[in-house]
PDB file of C-alpha atoms in Angstrom:
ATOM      1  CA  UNK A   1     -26.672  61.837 -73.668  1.00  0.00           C
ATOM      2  CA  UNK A   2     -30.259  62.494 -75.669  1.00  0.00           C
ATOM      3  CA  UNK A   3     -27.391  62.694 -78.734  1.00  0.00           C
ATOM      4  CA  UNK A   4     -26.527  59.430 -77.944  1.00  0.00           C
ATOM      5  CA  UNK A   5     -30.063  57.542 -77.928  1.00  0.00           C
ATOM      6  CA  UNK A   6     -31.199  59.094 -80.868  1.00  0.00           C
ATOM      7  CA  UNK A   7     -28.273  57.918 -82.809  1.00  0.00           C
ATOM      8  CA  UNK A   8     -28.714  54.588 -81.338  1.00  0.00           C
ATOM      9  CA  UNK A   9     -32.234  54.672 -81.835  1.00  0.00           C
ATOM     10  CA  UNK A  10     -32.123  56.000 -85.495  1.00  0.00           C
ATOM     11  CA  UNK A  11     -29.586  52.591 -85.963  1.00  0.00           C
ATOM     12  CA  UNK A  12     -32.018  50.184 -84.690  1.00  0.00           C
ATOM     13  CA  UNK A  13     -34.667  51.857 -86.910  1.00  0.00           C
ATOM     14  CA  UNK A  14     -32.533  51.380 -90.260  1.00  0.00           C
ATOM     15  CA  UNK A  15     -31.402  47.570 -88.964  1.00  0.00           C
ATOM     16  CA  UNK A  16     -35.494  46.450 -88.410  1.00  0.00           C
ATOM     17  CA  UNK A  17     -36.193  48.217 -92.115  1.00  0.00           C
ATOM     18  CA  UNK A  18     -32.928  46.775 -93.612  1.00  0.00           C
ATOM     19  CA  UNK A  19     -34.159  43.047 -92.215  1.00  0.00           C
ATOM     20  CA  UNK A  20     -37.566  43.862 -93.259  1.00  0.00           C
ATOM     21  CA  UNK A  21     -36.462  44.726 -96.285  1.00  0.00           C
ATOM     22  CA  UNK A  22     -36.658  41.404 -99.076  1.00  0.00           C
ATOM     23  CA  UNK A  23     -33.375  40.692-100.178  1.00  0.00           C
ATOM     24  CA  UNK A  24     -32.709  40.489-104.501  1.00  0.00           C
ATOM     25  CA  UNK A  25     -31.885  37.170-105.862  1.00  0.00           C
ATOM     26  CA  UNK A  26     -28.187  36.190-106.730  1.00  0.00           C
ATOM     27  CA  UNK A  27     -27.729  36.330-110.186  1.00  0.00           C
ATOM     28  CA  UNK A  28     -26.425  32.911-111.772  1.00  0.00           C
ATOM     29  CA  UNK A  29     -23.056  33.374-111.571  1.00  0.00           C
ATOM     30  CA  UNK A  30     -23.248  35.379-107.741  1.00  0.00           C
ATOM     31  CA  UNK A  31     -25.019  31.816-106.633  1.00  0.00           C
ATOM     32  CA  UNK A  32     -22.464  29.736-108.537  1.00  0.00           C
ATOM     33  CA  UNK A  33     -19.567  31.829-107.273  1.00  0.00           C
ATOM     34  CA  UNK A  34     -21.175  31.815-103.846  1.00  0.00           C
ATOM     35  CA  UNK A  35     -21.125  28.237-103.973  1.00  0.00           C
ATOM     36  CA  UNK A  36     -17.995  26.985-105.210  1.00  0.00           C
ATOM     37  CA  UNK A  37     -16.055  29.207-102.848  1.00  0.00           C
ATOM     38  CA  UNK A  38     -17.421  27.838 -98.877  1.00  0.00           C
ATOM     39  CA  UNK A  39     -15.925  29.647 -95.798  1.00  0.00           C
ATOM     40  CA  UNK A  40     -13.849  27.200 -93.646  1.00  0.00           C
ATOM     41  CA  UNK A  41     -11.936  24.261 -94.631  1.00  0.00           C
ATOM     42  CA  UNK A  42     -13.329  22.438 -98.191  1.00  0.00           C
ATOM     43  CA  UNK A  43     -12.133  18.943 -98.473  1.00  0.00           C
ATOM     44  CA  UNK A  44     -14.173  18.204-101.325  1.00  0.00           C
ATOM     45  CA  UNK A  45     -12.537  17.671-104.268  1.00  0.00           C
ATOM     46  CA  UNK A  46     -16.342  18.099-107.060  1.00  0.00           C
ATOM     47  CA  UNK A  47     -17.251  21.683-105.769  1.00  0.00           C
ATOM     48  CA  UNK A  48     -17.952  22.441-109.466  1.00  0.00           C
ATOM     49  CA  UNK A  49     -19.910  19.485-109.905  1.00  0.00           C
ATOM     50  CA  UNK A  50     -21.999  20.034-106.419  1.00  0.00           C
ATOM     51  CA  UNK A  51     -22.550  23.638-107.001  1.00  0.00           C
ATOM     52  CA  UNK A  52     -24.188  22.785-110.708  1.00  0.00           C
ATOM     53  CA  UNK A  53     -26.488  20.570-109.529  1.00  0.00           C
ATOM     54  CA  UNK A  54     -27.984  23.060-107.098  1.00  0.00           C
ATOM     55  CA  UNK A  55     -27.760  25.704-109.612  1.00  0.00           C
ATOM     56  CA  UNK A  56     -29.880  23.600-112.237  1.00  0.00           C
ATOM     57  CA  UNK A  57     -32.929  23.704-109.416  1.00  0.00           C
ATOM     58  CA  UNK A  58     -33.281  27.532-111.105  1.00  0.00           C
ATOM     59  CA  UNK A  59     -34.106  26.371-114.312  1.00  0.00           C
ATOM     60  CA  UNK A  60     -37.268  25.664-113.326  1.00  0.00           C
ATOM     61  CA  UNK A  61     -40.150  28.227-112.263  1.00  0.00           C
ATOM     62  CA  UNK A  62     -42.186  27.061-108.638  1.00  0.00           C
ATOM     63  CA  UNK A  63     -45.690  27.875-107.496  1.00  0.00           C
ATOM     64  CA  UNK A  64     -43.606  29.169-104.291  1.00  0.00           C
ATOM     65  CA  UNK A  65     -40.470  28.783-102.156  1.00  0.00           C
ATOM     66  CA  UNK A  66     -42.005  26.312-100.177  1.00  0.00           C
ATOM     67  CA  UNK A  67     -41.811  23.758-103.611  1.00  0.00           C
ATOM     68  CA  UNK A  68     -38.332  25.126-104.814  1.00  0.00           C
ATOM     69  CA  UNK A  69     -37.078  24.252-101.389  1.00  0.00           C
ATOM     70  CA  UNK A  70     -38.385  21.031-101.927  1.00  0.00           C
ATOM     71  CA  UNK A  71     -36.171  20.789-105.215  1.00  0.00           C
ATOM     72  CA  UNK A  72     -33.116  21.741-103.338  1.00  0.00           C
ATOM     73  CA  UNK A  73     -33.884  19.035-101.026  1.00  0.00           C
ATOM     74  CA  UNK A  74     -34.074  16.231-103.729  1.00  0.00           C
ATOM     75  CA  UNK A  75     -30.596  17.650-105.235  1.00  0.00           C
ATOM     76  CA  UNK A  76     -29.501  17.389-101.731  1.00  0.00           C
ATOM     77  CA  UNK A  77     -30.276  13.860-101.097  1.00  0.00           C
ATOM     78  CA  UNK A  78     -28.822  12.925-104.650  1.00  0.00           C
ATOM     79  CA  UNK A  79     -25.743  14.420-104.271  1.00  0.00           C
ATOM     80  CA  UNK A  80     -25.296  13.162-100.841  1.00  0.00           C
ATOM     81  CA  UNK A  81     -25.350   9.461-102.349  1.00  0.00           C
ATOM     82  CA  UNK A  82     -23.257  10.382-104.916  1.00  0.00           C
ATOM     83  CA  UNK A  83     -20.609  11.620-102.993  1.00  0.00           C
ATOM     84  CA  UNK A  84     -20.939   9.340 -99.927  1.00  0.00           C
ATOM     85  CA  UNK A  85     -18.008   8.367 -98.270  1.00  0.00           C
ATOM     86  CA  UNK A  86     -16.030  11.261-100.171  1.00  0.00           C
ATOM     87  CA  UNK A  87     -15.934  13.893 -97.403  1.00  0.00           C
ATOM     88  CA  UNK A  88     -17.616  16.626 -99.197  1.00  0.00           C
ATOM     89  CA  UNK A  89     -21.090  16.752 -96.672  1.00  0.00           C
ATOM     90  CA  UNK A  90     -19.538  19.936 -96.054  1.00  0.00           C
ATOM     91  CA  UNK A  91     -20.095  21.604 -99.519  1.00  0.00           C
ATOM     92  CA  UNK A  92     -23.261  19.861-100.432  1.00  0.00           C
ATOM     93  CA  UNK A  93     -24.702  21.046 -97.065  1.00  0.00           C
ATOM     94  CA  UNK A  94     -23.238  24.477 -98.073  1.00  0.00           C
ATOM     95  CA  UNK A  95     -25.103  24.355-101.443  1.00  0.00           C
ATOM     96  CA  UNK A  96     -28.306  23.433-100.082  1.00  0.00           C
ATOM     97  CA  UNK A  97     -28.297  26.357 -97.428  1.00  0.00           C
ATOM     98  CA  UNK A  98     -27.862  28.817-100.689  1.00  0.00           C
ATOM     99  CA  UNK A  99     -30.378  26.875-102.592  1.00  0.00           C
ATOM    100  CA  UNK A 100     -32.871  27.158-100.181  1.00  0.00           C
ATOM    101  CA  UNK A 101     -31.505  30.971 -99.811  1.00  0.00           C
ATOM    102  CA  UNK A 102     -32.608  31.812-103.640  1.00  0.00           C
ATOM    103  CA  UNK A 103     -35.774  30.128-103.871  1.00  0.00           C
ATOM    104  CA  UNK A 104     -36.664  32.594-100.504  1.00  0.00           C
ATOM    105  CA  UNK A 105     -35.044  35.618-102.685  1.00  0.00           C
ATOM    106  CA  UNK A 106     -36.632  34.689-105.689  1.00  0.00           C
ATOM    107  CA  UNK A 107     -40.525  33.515-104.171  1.00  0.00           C
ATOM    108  CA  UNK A 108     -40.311  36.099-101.328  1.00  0.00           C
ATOM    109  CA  UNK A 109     -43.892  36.873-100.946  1.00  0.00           C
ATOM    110  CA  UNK A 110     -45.109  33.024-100.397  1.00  0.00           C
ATOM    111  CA  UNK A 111     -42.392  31.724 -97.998  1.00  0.00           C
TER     112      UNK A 111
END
């Protein structure tokens, strides 16, 4: 039994470290690849297109996550009017959640 909760206790050690731990940005083509390829069903028919929009926000350098968030957001809002009415809120919703994923892995220190 004392076997047993230090093993368990030794796990929830590495997990709190491991979530601790700041994660490395995606590369470019991790993000894009990320992107284009959503888990569930995908509709959309311009995951290319939606996926290089969000990837341009990262040609850009921020004072801190908080503004490259804010540039996901904008990309966000444009590509939902561009693709209104084309059933792809699924992918551009996916895009957005990994946008605002890399600017926290890239400007880690001043979420």
């Amino acid at each position: 039994m004392p076997h047993r909760i230090a093993c368990f206790a030794a796990l929830l050690v590495f997990c709190l470290l491991a979530a601790c731990t700041p994660q490395k940005p995606y590369s470019d083509s991790m993000f894009y690849g990320n992107c284009i390829f959503p888990f569930g069903p995908d509709p959309c028919d311009s995951d290319m297109d939606i996926c290089q929009a969000f990837r341009e926000v990262f040609n850009t350098t921020y004072a801190d996550a908080k503004t490259c968030r804010a540039a996901c957001n904008v990309v966000f809002v444009q590509q939902g009017n561009i693709y209104l009415g084309r059933n792809c809120f699924y992918m551009i919703d996916h895009g957005g959640n990994l946008c605002a994923q890399q600017c926290d892995r890239l400007y880690p220190k001043q979420k």
